[in-house]
Coordinates of C-alpha atoms and ligand atoms in Angstrom, one line a residue:
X262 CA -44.9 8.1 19.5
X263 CA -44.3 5.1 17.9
X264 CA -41.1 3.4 16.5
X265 CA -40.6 0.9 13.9
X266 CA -41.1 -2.0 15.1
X267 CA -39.5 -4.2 12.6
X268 CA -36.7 -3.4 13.8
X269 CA -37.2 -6.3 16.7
X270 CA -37.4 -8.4 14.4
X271 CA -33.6 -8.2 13.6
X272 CA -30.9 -9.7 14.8
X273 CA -29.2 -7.9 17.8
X274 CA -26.4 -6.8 16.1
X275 CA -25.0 -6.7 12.7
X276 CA -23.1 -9.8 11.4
X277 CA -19.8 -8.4 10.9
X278 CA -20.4 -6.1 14.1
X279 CA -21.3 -9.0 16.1
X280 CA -17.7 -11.0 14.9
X281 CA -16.0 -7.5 15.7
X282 CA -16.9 -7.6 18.8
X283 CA -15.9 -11.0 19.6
X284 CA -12.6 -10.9 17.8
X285 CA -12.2 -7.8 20.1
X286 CA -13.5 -9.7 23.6
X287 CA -10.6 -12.2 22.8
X288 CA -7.8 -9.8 21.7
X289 CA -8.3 -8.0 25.5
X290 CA -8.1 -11.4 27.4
X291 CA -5.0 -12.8 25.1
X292 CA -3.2 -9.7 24.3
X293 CA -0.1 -11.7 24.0
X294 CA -1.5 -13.7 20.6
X295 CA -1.1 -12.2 17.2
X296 CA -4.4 -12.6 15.7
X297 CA -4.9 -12.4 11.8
X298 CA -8.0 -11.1 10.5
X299 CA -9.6 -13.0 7.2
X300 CA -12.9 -12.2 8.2
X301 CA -14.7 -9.2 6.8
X302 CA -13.7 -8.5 3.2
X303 CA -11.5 -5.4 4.1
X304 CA -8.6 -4.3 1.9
X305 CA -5.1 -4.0 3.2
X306 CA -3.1 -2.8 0.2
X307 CA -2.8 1.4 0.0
X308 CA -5.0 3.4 -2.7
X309 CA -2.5 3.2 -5.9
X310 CA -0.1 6.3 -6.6
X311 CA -2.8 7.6 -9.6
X312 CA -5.6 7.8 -7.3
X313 CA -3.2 9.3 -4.3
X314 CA -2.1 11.7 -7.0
X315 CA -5.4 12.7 -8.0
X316 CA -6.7 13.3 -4.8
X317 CA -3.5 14.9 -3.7
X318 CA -4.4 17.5 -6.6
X319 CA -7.8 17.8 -5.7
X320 CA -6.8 19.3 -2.2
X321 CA -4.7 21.5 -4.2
X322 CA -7.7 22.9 -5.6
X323 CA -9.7 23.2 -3.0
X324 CA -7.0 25.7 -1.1
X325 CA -7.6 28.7 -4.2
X326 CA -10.9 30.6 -4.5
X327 CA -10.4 29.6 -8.3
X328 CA -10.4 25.5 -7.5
X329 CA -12.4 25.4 -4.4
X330 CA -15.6 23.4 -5.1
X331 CA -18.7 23.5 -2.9
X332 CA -21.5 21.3 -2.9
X333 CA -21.5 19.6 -5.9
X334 CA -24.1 17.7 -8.2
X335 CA -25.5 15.1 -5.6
X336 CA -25.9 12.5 -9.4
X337 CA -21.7 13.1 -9.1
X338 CA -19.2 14.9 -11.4
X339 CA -19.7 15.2 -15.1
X340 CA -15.7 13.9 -15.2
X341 CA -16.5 11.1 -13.3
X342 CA -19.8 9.9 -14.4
X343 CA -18.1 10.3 -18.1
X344 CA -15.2 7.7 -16.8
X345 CA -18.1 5.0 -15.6
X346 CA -19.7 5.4 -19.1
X347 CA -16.2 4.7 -20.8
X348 CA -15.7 2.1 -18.5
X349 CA -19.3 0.4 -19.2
X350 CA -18.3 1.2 -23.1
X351 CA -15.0 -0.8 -23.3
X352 CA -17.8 -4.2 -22.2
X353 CA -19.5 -2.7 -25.0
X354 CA -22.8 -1.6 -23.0
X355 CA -23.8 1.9 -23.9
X356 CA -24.9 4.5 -21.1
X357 CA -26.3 7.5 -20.7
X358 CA -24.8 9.8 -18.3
X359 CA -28.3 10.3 -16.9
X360 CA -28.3 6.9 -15.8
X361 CA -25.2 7.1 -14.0
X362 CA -25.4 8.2 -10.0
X363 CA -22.0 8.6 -8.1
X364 CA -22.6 7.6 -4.3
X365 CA -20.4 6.9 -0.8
X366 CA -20.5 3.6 -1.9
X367 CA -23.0 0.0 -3.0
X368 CA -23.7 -0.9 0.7
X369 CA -26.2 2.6 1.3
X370 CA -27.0 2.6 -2.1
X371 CA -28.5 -1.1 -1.6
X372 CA -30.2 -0.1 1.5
X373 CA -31.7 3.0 0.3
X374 CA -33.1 1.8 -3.5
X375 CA -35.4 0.6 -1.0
X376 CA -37.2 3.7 -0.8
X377 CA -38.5 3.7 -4.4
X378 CA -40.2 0.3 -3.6
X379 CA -44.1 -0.2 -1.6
X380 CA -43.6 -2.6 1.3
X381 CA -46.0 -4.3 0.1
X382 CA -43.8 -6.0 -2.3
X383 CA -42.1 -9.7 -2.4
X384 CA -38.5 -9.7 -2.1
X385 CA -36.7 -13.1 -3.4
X386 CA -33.2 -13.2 -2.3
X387 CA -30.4 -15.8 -2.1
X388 CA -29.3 -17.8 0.8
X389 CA -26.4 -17.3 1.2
X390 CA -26.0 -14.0 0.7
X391 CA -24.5 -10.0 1.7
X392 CA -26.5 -9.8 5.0
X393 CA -27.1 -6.4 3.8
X394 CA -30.1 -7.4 1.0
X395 CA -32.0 -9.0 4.2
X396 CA -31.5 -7.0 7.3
X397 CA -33.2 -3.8 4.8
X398 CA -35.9 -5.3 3.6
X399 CA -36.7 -6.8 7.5
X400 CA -36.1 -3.1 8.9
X401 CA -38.9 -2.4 6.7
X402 CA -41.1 -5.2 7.0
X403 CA -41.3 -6.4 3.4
X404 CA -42.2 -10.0 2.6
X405 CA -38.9 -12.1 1.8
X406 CA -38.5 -15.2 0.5
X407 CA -35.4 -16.9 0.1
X408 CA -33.8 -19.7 -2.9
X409 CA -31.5 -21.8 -2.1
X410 CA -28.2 -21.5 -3.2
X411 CA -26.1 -25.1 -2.3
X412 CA -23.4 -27.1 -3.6
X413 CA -26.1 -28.6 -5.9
X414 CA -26.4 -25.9 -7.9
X415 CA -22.9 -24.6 -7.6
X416 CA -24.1 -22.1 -5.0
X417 CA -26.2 -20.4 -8.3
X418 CA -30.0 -21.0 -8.1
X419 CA -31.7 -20.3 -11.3
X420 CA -35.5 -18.5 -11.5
X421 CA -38.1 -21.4 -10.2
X422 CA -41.3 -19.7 -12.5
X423 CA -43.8 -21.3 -10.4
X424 CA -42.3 -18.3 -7.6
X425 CA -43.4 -15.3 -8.1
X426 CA -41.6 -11.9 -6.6
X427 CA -41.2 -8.5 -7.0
X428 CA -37.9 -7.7 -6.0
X429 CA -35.3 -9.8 -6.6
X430 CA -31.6 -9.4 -5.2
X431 CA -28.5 -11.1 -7.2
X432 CA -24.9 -10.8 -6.3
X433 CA -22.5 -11.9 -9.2
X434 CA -19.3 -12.6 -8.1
X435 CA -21.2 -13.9 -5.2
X436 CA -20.6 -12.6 -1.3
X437 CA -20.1 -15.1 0.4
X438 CA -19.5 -18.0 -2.1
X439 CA -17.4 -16.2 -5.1
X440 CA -19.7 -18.1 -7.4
X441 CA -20.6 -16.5 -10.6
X442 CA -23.2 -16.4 -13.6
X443 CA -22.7 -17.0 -16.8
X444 CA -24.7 -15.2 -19.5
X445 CA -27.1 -18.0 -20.2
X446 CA -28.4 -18.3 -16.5
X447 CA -28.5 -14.2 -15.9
X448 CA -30.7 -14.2 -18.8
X449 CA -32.8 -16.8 -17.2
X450 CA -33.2 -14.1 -14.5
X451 CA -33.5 -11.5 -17.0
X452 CA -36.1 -13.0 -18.5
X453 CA -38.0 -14.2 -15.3
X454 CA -38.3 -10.4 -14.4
X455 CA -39.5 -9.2 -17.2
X456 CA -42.5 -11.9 -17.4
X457 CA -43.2 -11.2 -13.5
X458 CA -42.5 -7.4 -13.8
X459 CA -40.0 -7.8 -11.3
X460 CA -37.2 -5.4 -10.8
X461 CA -33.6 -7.1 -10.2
X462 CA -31.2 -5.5 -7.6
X463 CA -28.0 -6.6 -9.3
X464 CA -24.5 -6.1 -6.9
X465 CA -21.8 -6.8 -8.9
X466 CA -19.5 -5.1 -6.4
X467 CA -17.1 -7.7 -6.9
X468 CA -17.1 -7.6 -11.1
X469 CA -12.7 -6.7 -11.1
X470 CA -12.0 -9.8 -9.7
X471 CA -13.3 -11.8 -12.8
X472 CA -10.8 -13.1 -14.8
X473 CA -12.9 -15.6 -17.4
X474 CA -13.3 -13.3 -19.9
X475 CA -16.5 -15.7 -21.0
X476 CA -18.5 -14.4 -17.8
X477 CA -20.1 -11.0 -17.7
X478 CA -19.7 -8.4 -15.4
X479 CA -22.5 -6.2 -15.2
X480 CA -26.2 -7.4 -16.1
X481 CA -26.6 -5.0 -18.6
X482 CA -24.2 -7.4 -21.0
X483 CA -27.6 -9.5 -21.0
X484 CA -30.4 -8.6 -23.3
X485 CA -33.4 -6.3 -22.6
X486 CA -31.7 -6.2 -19.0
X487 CA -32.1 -2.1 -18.9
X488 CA -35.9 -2.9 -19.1
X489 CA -35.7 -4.6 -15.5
X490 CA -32.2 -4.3 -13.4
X491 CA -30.6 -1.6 -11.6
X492 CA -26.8 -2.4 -11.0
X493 CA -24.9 -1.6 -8.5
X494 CA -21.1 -1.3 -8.7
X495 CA -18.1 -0.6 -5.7
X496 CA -14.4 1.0 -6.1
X497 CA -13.9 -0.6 -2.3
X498 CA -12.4 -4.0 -4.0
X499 CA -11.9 -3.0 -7.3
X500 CA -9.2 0.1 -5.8
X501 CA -9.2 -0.3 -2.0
X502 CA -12.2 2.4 -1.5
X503 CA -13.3 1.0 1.1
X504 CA -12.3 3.6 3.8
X505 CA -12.3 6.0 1.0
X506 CA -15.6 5.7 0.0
X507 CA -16.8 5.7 -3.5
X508 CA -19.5 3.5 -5.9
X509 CA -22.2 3.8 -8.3
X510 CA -25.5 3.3 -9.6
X511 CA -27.0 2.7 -12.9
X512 CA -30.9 3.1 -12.9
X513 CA -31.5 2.7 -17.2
X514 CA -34.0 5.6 -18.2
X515 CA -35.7 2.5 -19.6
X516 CA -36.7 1.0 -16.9
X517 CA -40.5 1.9 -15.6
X518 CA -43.3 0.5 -14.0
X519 CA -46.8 1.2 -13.9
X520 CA -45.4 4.1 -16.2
X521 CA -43.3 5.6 -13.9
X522 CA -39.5 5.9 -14.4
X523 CA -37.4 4.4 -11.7
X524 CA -34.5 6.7 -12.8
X525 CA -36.9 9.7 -12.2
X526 CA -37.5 8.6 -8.8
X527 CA -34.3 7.9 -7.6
X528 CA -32.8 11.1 -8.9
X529 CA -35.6 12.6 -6.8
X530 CA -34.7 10.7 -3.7
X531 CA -31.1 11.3 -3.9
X532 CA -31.6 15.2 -4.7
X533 CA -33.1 15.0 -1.5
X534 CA -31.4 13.5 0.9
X535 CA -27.8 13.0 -1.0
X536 CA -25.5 15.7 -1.0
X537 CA -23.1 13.8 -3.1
X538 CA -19.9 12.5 -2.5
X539 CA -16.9 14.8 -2.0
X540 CA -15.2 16.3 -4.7
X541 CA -11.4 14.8 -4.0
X542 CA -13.1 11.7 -3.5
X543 CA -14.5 11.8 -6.9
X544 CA -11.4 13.1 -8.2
X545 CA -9.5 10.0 -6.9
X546 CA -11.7 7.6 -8.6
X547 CA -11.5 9.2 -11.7
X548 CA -8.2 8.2 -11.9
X549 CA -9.2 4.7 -11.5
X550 CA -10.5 4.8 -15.0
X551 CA -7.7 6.4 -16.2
X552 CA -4.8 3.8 -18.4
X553 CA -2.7 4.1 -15.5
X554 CA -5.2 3.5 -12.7
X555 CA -6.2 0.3 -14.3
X556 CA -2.8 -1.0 -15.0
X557 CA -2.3 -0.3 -11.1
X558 CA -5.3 -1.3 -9.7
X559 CA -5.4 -4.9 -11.7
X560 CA -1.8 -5.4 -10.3
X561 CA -3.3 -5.3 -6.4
X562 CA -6.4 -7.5 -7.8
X563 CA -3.5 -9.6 -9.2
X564 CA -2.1 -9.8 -5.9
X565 CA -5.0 -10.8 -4.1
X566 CA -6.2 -13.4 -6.6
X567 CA -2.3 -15.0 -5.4
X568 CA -3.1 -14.7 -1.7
X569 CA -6.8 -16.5 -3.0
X570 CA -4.8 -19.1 -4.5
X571 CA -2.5 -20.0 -2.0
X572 CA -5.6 -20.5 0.3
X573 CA -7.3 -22.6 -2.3
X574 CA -4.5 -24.4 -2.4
X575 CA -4.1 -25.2 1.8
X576 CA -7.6 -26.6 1.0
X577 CA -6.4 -28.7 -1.8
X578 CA -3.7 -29.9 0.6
X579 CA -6.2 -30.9 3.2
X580 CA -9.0 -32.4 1.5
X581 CA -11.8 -29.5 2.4
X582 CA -14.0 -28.8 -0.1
X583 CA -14.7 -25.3 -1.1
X584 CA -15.6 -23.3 -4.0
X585 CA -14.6 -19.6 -5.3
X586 CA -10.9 -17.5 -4.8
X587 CA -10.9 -18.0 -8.9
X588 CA -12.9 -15.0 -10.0
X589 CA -13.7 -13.7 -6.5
X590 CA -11.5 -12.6 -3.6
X591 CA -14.1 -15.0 -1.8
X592 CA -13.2 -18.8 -0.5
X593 CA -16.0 -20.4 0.4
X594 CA -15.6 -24.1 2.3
X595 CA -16.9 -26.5 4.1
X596 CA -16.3 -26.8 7.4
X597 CA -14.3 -30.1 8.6
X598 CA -15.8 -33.0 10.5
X599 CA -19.4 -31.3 9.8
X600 CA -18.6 -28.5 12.3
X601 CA -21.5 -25.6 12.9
X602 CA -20.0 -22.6 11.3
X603 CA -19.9 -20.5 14.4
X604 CA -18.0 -23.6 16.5
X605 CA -15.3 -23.6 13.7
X606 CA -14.9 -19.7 13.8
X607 CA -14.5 -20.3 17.8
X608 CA -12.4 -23.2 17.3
X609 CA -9.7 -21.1 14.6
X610 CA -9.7 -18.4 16.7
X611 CA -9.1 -20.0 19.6
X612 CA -7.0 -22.4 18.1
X613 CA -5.0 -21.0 15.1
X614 CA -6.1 -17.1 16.2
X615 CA -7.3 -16.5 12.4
X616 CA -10.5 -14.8 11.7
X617 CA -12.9 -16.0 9.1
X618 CA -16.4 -15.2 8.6
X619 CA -19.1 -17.9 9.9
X620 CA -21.5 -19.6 6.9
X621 CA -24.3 -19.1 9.2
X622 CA -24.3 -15.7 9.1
X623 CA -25.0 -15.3 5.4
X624 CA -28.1 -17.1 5.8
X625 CA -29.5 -20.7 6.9
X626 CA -27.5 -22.7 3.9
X627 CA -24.4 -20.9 5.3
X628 CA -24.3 -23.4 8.2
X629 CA -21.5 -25.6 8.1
X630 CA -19.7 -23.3 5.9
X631 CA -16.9 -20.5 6.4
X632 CA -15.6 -17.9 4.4
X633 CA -12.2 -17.0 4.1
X634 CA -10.6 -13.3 2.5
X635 CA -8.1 -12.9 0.5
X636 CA -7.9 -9.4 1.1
X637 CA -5.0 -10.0 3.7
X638 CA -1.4 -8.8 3.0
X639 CA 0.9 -12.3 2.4
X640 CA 2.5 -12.9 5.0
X641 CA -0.2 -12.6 6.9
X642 CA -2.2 -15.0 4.5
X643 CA 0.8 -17.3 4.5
X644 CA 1.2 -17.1 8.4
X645 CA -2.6 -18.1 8.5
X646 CA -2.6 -20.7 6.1
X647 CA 0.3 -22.8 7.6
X648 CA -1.4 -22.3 11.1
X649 CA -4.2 -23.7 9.6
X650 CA -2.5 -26.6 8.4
X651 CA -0.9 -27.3 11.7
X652 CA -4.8 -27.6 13.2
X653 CA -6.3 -29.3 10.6
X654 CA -4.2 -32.0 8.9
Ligands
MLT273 C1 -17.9 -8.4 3.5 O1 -17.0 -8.8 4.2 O2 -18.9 -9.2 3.2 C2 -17.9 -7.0 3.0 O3 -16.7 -6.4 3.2 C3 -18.9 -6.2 3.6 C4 -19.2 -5.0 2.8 O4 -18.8 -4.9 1.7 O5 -20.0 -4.2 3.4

């Protein structure tokens, strides 16, 4: 037998695995220091009382005979996929329901789109970026290439047409850098795909967190984007999913190649080896869409833009550059005295015991950056941010 031998040419472990697991290694030897976590972009604040409600209800129905629900459709719920549409409709994009699929979340879908492409495609991908986009296209040994993304071009690069790719991964709000496209440049991008035939992989997991009403939140504001990007969208920061486990997928019914509908395809895939998410689970992010759910969840964004912004403004206070925690729960900054991104995550754990995530790990252009959450509760993020000061001023 044989096994996939791409797989040696990953990294040992994981990037927020490998931080895990040091953060851990330190905790056992200093179990006397109180360590705060601003390092992988998990929630802290509880699902909010509509979704707890729902779900609470759901259970309900799943004790009678009457209620109880089974497998269900593995594209989601009907009462769900109708919310995304309504959602998608109030940004004035039109969808059908057929192009909406309900999944455990944007980090498998990612991965597994994967399947619907040859390996014998070119991926293009941002650096820095999700270490998700890359590690999946490695375990599969498809050819990557990379565009810089650097201070110089606000962490945004722009389609270079003398490049030309097959795949093509964008993040908007950006993990790691919060940056985020305006409508002129993502229809660059747009554009660009359609002359190279190119299919865009568009993660705007982070969309809630925008608050500049001038920048878009799902690719599909952009012209003739439905006849090249599939977009995929979270509830894990938009309503603290993120244990919980709900996202979706839109695949337009325009979108084909060689004649062959990319919808089609991935409905087949996931018919096959999705057997949808479960049904109190759905019911729970229903009520996300619901008047009340919004109202509730935009409070907790609200609250985590404030813990962004009281970071932001630490690095103000001390000179360090950075970039993001305006429309992104994401601050992005350089490290001081030129540090190497995995000395400075030592250095403030060691020194400050905060976690942040090192640049490096995000991709080559990461290095002597760090990335700092502001999905903390606030005291912890105030705790962190005047031990911080002590280190550095
Ligand atoms: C991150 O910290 O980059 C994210 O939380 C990882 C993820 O969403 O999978």
């Amino acid at each position: 037998m044989k096994l996939n031998q791409n797989y040696s040419n990953l990294k040992d472990s994981y990037l927020f695995s490998t931080i895990a697991k040091k953060v851990n290694a330190y905790a056992a030897e200093h179990p006397d220091k109180k360590i705060i976590r601003l390092g992988i972009g998990d929630v802290t604040k509880p699902l909010c009382p509509a979704v707890i409600q729902a779900m609470h209800d759901a259970v309900n129905d799943l004790s009678t005979e009457a209620g109880f629900h089974g497998y269900g459709p593995e594209q989601g719920y009907d009462f769900l996929r109708e919310s995304v549409k309504g959602y998608y409709e109030k940004r004035g994009v039109a969808l059908q329901l057929d192009e909406i699929f309900i999944s455990d979340g944007a980090k498998s879908d990612v991965g597994n789109i994967l399947d619907l492409f040859d390996r014998d495609n070119t991926v293009l991908i941002p650096d820095p970026v999700y270490p998700v986009y890359v590690d999946t296209n490695i375990m599969d040994g498809r050819r990557i290439l990379y565009m810089d993304a650097n201070a110089q071009n606000a962490f945004l690069p722009l389609p270079d047409p003398s490049v030309d790719a097959d795949i093509i991964y964008l993040c908007s709000p950006n993990n790691p850098t919060g940056a985020v496209y305006n409508k002129e440049q993502l229809a660059a991008w747009v554009n660009y795909a359609i002359q190279k035939d190119a299919v865009i992989l568009f993660d705007a997991a982070y969309e809630a967190f925008i608050q500049d009403e001038t920048l878009p939140k799902s690719i599909y504001e952009i012209e003739n984007a439905k006849r090249c990007a599939i977009e995929f969208c979270s509830l894990s920061k938009t309503a603290g999913f993120t244990g919980t486990r709900c996202g979706y997928t839109i695949v337009p019914l325009e979108l084909q190649r060689n004649g062959v509908s990319l919808n089609k395809l991935w409905l087949r895939r996931q018919t096959t080896k999705f057997n949808g998410t479960s049904y109190a689970v759905q019911k729970g992010a229903q009520a996300v869409f619901t008047p009340e759910g919004q109202k509730q969840t935009r409070e907790t964004i609200q609250y985590y833009l404030e813990n962004a912004k009281i970071i932001s403004d630490a690095m103000d206070e001390l000179g360090i550059w950075y970039t993001g925690g305006k429309n992104s729960p994401y601050i992005w900054l350089k490290c001081p005295n030129d540090m190497q991104s995995w000395d400075f995550f030592d250095y403030l754990l060691e020194n400050a015991n905060v976690v942040g995530t090192p640049g490096a790990g995000f991709g080559k252009n990461g290095e002597h950056f760090f990335r700092l959450t502001a999905f903390g509760n606030r005291e912890n993020t105030k705790e962190a941010v005047e031990r911080i000061k002590q280190l550095l001023k």
